[in-house]
Amino acid sequence: MTKPVAEADLRASDADRDRIAEILREALAEGRLDAEEHAERIDAVYRAKTLGELEPMVRDLPAPGRPAPPRSAAEAHAAPVPDQSLVAVFSASTRKGRWRVPGRINAVAIFGNVEIDLTEALFPQQHVQINVTAIFGSVEIRVPENLTLRSSGSGVLGSFEVATNDAVEPDAPVVQVNGYALLGSVEARPKRGAWVRDLIGKFRDDRKQVRDQLREERHDRHDRFRKDGH
């Protein structure tokens, strides 16, 4: 009598791989995985042959649309991303790359320069307030094109320039820039070509490319097998 195959040893289908890849995509969007971790797991997913090889890729992640179960009561009531301050006094301070944006950012530049780049950032909440003070210094803010950018500030013998923008999507993040520039400068504007979900879109394209490549390789092996069989 043939022994039944264990579930972990069953061959994985394209639908199985796509299901796991979707969980990884959600994890990237929620900040549970960074870009490098996501890329490594996606590559492993589309090279997996069995269900047992797929399961470790999402063992530490919740299913799409369902929050991860808290490990403790403290985690169940975890605080949001704490406010952040960037201070440059006769110096420079920069925040950029893949990071979780808090609800409030305080930027102070006194004879210095502060740079805030949100073009690759994650937005856990919809509204972000940036309070700026530039005294004989400068504060530069760059945001993705598809969010709303607003301002309430002034320049005193200096410049306070915010290129206000209204996003088309109603649920797009809103960044409000407040403050003043005294003998200094504040500039905030969208960065052309940068979008809130750029990285997610890139990995979705990469996933499709890997899937198509694997499908072509399977077809090639099948054709070679048929030729060798004859």
mmCIF file of C-alpha atoms in Angstrom:
data_model
loop_
_atom_site.group_PDB
_atom_site.id
_atom_site.type_symbol
_atom_site.label_atom_id
_atom_site.label_comp_id
_atom_site.label_asym_id
_atom_site.label_seq_id
_atom_site.Cartn_x
_atom_site.Cartn_y
_atom_site.Cartn_z
ATOM 1 C CA MET A 1 0.000 0.000 0.000
ATOM 2 C CA THR A 2 1.347 3.391 -1.022
ATOM 3 C CA LYS A 3 2.110 5.662 1.907
ATOM 4 C CA PRO A 4 0.280 9.023 1.656
ATOM 5 C CA VAL A 5 2.462 12.044 0.971
ATOM 6 C CA ALA A 6 2.803 14.457 3.876
ATOM 7 C CA GLU A 7 1.278 17.886 3.247
ATOM 8 C CA ALA A 8 4.652 19.590 3.563
ATOM 9 C CA ASP A 9 6.003 17.373 0.764
ATOM 10 C CA LEU A 10 3.188 18.190 -1.670
ATOM 11 C CA ARG A 11 4.289 20.058 -4.777
ATOM 12 C CA ALA A 12 3.493 23.786 -4.659
ATOM 13 C CA SER A 13 1.359 25.318 -7.410
ATOM 14 C CA ASP A 14 1.600 28.797 -8.928
ATOM 15 C CA ALA A 15 -1.510 29.724 -6.910
ATOM 16 C CA ASP A 16 0.236 28.604 -3.692
ATOM 17 C CA ARG A 17 3.253 30.772 -4.500
ATOM 18 C CA ASP A 18 1.075 33.776 -5.363
ATOM 19 C CA ARG A 19 -0.810 33.399 -2.066
ATOM 20 C CA ILE A 20 2.431 33.495 -0.082
ATOM 21 C CA ALA A 21 3.748 36.398 -2.173
ATOM 22 C CA GLU A 22 0.585 38.391 -1.376
ATOM 23 C CA ILE A 23 1.183 37.937 2.361
ATOM 24 C CA LEU A 24 4.743 39.202 1.871
ATOM 25 C CA ARG A 25 3.468 42.206 -0.096
ATOM 26 C CA GLU A 26 1.137 43.149 2.749
ATOM 27 C CA ALA A 27 3.976 42.734 5.236
ATOM 28 C CA LEU A 28 6.130 45.133 3.210
ATOM 29 C CA ALA A 29 3.332 47.710 3.030
ATOM 30 C CA GLU A 30 2.762 47.510 6.808
ATOM 31 C CA GLY A 31 6.462 47.821 7.632
ATOM 32 C CA ARG A 32 6.815 44.284 9.026
ATOM 33 C CA LEU A 33 9.506 43.568 6.426
ATOM 34 C CA ASP A 34 12.052 45.943 5.000
ATOM 35 C CA ALA A 35 12.833 46.081 1.293
ATOM 36 C CA GLU A 36 15.825 43.728 1.503
ATOM 37 C CA GLU A 37 13.963 41.088 3.543
ATOM 38 C CA HIS A 38 11.003 41.232 1.157
ATOM 39 C CA ALA A 39 13.228 40.757 -1.892
ATOM 40 C CA GLU A 40 14.989 37.748 -0.327
ATOM 41 C CA ARG A 41 11.724 36.032 0.603
ATOM 42 C CA ILE A 42 10.067 36.704 -2.747
ATOM 43 C CA ASP A 43 13.031 35.113 -4.503
ATOM 44 C CA ALA A 44 12.781 32.047 -2.243
ATOM 45 C CA VAL A 45 9.000 31.788 -2.769
ATOM 46 C CA TYR A 46 9.212 31.508 -6.535
ATOM 47 C CA ARG A 47 12.002 28.966 -6.287
ATOM 48 C CA ALA A 48 10.141 26.777 -3.774
ATOM 49 C CA LYS A 49 9.087 23.332 -5.008
ATOM 50 C CA THR A 50 6.938 22.116 -2.067
ATOM 51 C CA LEU A 51 4.440 23.540 0.425
ATOM 52 C CA GLY A 52 6.942 22.818 3.182
ATOM 53 C CA GLU A 53 9.419 25.211 1.563
ATOM 54 C CA LEU A 54 6.791 27.958 1.347
ATOM 55 C CA GLU A 55 5.565 27.866 4.937
ATOM 56 C CA PRO A 56 8.736 29.274 6.604
ATOM 57 C CA MET A 57 8.492 32.393 4.397
ATOM 58 C CA VAL A 58 5.370 33.575 6.286
ATOM 59 C CA ARG A 59 5.668 31.741 9.597
ATOM 60 C CA ASP A 60 6.323 35.009 11.456
ATOM 61 C CA LEU A 61 3.702 37.062 9.558
ATOM 62 C CA PRO A 62 -0.083 37.463 9.852
ATOM 63 C CA ALA A 63 -2.400 36.668 6.953
ATOM 64 C CA PRO A 64 -3.434 39.659 4.759
ATOM 65 C CA GLY A 65 -6.073 41.864 6.353
ATOM 66 C CA ARG A 66 -5.649 40.323 9.815
ATOM 67 C CA PRO A 67 -3.436 41.967 12.462
ATOM 68 C CA ALA A 68 -0.781 39.888 14.120
ATOM 69 C CA PRO A 69 -1.822 38.498 17.509
ATOM 70 C CA PRO A 70 -0.145 40.425 20.338
ATOM 71 C CA ARG A 71 2.478 38.634 22.385
ATOM 72 C CA SER A 72 1.556 40.466 25.559
ATOM 73 C CA ALA A 73 -0.920 42.954 26.986
ATOM 74 C CA ALA A 74 1.648 45.716 26.486
ATOM 75 C CA GLU A 75 1.924 44.893 22.786
ATOM 76 C CA ALA A 76 -1.868 44.805 22.477
ATOM 77 C CA HIS A 77 -1.927 48.475 23.480
ATOM 78 C CA ALA A 78 1.315 49.458 21.761
ATOM 79 C CA ALA A 79 1.844 53.169 21.307
ATOM 80 C CA PRO A 80 2.042 54.653 17.807
ATOM 81 C CA VAL A 81 5.354 55.701 16.294
ATOM 82 C CA PRO A 82 6.761 58.293 18.727
ATOM 83 C CA ASP A 83 7.356 61.886 17.686
ATOM 84 C CA GLN A 84 10.772 62.575 16.224
ATOM 85 C CA SER A 85 12.990 65.645 16.403
ATOM 86 C CA LEU A 86 15.780 66.637 14.042
ATOM 87 C CA VAL A 87 18.033 69.390 15.369
ATOM 88 C CA ALA A 88 20.942 70.961 13.508
ATOM 89 C CA VAL A 89 22.950 73.648 15.309
ATOM 90 C CA PHE A 90 26.009 74.603 13.276
ATOM 91 C CA SER A 91 25.619 71.136 11.757
ATOM 92 C CA ALA A 92 23.380 68.976 9.520
ATOM 93 C CA SER A 93 20.670 66.453 10.304
ATOM 94 C CA THR A 94 19.061 64.106 7.756
ATOM 95 C CA ARG A 95 16.238 61.571 7.821
ATOM 96 C CA LYS A 96 15.630 59.565 4.665
ATOM 97 C CA GLY A 97 15.240 56.076 3.233
ATOM 98 C CA ARG A 98 12.729 53.430 4.323
ATOM 99 C CA TRP A 99 11.346 54.552 7.703
ATOM 100 C CA ARG A 100 8.058 54.729 9.604
ATOM 101 C CA VAL A 101 6.846 58.315 9.757
ATOM 102 C CA PRO A 102 5.453 59.485 13.123
ATOM 103 C CA GLY A 103 2.423 61.721 13.477
ATOM 104 C CA ARG A 104 4.624 64.667 14.449
ATOM 105 C CA ILE A 105 8.130 65.711 13.414
ATOM 106 C CA ASN A 106 9.962 68.692 14.913
ATOM 107 C CA ALA A 107 12.759 70.174 12.795
ATOM 108 C CA VAL A 108 15.047 72.904 14.141
ATOM 109 C CA ALA A 109 17.898 74.391 12.098
ATOM 110 C CA ILE A 110 20.062 77.083 13.690
ATOM 111 C CA PHE A 111 23.035 77.944 11.506
ATOM 112 C CA GLY A 112 22.577 74.445 10.156
ATOM 113 C CA ASN A 113 20.621 72.297 7.702
ATOM 114 C CA VAL A 114 17.841 69.742 8.229
ATOM 115 C CA GLU A 115 16.749 67.412 5.421
ATOM 116 C CA ILE A 116 13.572 65.314 5.678
ATOM 117 C CA ASP A 117 12.952 62.884 2.813
ATOM 118 C CA LEU A 118 9.599 61.058 2.857
ATOM 119 C CA THR A 119 9.789 59.672 -0.688
ATOM 120 C CA GLU A 120 10.476 56.073 0.451
ATOM 121 C CA ALA A 121 8.809 56.272 3.851
ATOM 122 C CA LEU A 122 5.943 54.244 5.315
ATOM 123 C CA PHE A 123 2.906 56.121 6.658
ATOM 124 C CA PRO A 124 1.289 54.242 9.582
ATOM 125 C CA GLN A 125 -1.226 57.088 9.943
ATOM 126 C CA GLN A 126 -2.801 59.386 7.391
ATOM 127 C CA HIS A 127 -1.924 62.753 8.964
ATOM 128 C CA VAL A 128 1.638 63.936 9.585
ATOM 129 C CA GLN A 129 2.527 67.329 11.059
ATOM 130 C CA ILE A 130 6.006 68.790 10.590
ATOM 131 C CA ASN A 131 6.878 71.770 12.799
ATOM 132 C CA VAL A 132 9.882 73.686 11.506
ATOM 133 C CA THR A 133 12.068 76.438 12.913
ATOM 134 C CA ALA A 134 14.860 77.812 10.730
ATOM 135 C CA ILE A 135 17.065 80.555 12.195
ATOM 136 C CA PHE A 136 20.016 81.396 9.967
ATOM 137 C CA GLY A 137 19.562 77.851 8.717
ATOM 138 C CA SER A 138 17.510 75.776 6.282
ATOM 139 C CA VAL A 139 14.964 72.973 6.371
ATOM 140 C CA GLU A 140 14.320 70.958 3.193
ATOM 141 C CA ILE A 141 11.398 68.543 2.919
ATOM 142 C CA ARG A 142 10.741 66.142 0.037
ATOM 143 C CA VAL A 143 7.513 64.156 -0.272
ATOM 144 C CA PRO A 144 5.995 61.699 -2.784
ATOM 145 C CA GLU A 145 3.831 63.142 -5.545
ATOM 146 C CA ASN A 146 0.674 61.284 -4.575
ATOM 147 C CA LEU A 147 0.092 62.732 -1.110
ATOM 148 C CA THR A 148 -1.469 65.988 0.062
ATOM 149 C CA LEU A 149 0.979 68.715 1.104
ATOM 150 C CA ARG A 150 -0.230 71.761 3.043
ATOM 151 C CA SER A 151 1.401 74.570 4.994
ATOM 152 C CA SER A 152 0.891 77.262 7.590
ATOM 153 C CA GLY A 153 4.057 79.258 8.093
ATOM 154 C CA SER A 154 5.910 82.453 7.360
ATOM 155 C CA GLY A 155 9.329 83.852 6.596
ATOM 156 C CA VAL A 156 10.801 86.755 8.561
ATOM 157 C CA LEU A 157 13.613 88.192 6.488
ATOM 158 C CA GLY A 158 13.755 84.677 5.087
ATOM 159 C CA SER A 159 11.781 82.331 2.849
ATOM 160 C CA PHE A 160 9.033 79.846 3.659
ATOM 161 C CA GLU A 161 8.142 78.052 0.432
ATOM 162 C CA VAL A 162 5.802 75.049 0.371
ATOM 163 C CA ALA A 163 4.513 73.745 -2.966
ATOM 164 C CA THR A 164 1.043 72.766 -1.766
ATOM 165 C CA ASN A 165 -0.453 69.720 -3.419
ATOM 166 C CA ASP A 166 -3.822 67.919 -3.271
ATOM 167 C CA ALA A 167 -3.743 64.170 -3.819
ATOM 168 C CA VAL A 168 -6.343 62.537 -6.035
ATOM 169 C CA GLU A 169 -6.869 59.575 -3.678
ATOM 170 C CA PRO A 170 -9.088 60.525 -0.706
ATOM 171 C CA ASP A 171 -7.159 58.254 1.678
ATOM 172 C CA ALA A 172 -3.703 59.521 0.659
ATOM 173 C CA PRO A 173 -1.381 60.696 3.453
ATOM 174 C CA VAL A 174 -1.599 64.381 4.410
ATOM 175 C CA VAL A 175 1.559 66.268 5.397
ATOM 176 C CA GLN A 176 1.102 69.637 7.117
ATOM 177 C CA VAL A 177 4.176 71.894 7.386
ATOM 178 C CA ASN A 178 4.010 74.603 10.071
ATOM 179 C CA GLY A 179 6.565 77.056 11.444
ATOM 180 C CA TYR A 180 8.734 79.978 10.419
ATOM 181 C CA ALA A 181 12.059 80.964 8.928
ATOM 182 C CA LEU A 182 14.027 83.830 10.501
ATOM 183 C CA LEU A 183 16.869 84.873 8.245
ATOM 184 C CA GLY A 184 16.711 81.315 6.986
ATOM 185 C CA SER A 185 14.743 79.141 4.575
ATOM 186 C CA VAL A 186 12.104 76.428 4.604
ATOM 187 C CA GLU A 187 11.283 74.512 1.427
ATOM 188 C CA ALA A 188 8.853 71.631 0.961
ATOM 189 C CA ARG A 189 7.823 70.141 -2.366
ATOM 190 C CA PRO A 190 6.930 66.847 -4.064
ATOM 191 C CA LYS A 191 9.750 64.933 -5.701
ATOM 192 C CA ARG A 192 8.915 64.199 -9.323
ATOM 193 C CA GLY A 193 8.521 60.490 -9.994
ATOM 194 C CA ALA A 194 8.335 59.489 -6.314
ATOM 195 C CA TRP A 195 5.161 57.743 -5.138
ATOM 196 C CA VAL A 196 4.107 56.392 -1.772
ATOM 197 C CA ARG A 197 3.904 52.836 -3.138
ATOM 198 C CA ASP A 198 6.856 52.887 -5.522
ATOM 199 C CA LEU A 199 8.681 50.038 -3.814
ATOM 200 C CA ILE A 200 5.582 47.859 -3.579
ATOM 201 C CA GLY A 201 4.910 48.338 -7.265
ATOM 202 C CA LYS A 202 8.511 47.479 -8.068
ATOM 203 C CA PHE A 203 8.361 44.228 -6.128
ATOM 204 C CA ARG A 204 5.029 43.337 -7.727
ATOM 205 C CA ASP A 205 6.707 43.703 -11.120
ATOM 206 C CA ASP A 206 9.695 41.676 -9.907
ATOM 207 C CA ARG A 207 7.362 38.942 -8.696
ATOM 208 C CA LYS A 208 5.650 38.734 -12.085
ATOM 209 C CA GLN A 209 9.008 38.647 -13.847
ATOM 210 C CA VAL A 210 10.252 35.770 -11.673
ATOM 211 C CA ARG A 211 6.975 33.877 -12.113
ATOM 212 C CA ASP A 212 7.098 34.257 -15.895
ATOM 213 C CA GLN A 213 10.724 33.147 -15.945
ATOM 214 C CA LEU A 214 9.949 30.031 -13.901
ATOM 215 C CA ARG A 215 6.992 29.212 -16.147
ATOM 216 C CA GLU A 216 9.220 29.460 -19.231
ATOM 217 C CA GLU A 217 11.801 27.208 -17.588
ATOM 218 C CA ARG A 218 9.124 24.603 -16.821
ATOM 219 C CA HIS A 219 7.920 24.687 -20.409
ATOM 220 C CA ASP A 220 11.492 24.297 -21.658
ATOM 221 C CA ARG A 221 12.094 21.284 -19.404
ATOM 222 C CA HIS A 222 8.812 19.740 -20.526
ATOM 223 C CA ASP A 223 9.717 20.211 -24.197
ATOM 224 C CA ARG A 224 13.166 18.683 -23.671
ATOM 225 C CA PHE A 225 11.603 15.745 -21.832
ATOM 226 C CA ARG A 226 9.188 15.086 -24.692
ATOM 227 C CA LYS A 227 11.980 15.253 -27.267
ATOM 228 C CA ASP A 228 14.226 12.949 -25.235
ATOM 229 C CA GLY A 229 11.343 10.537 -24.767
ATOM 230 C CA HIS A 230 10.991 10.185 -28.538
#
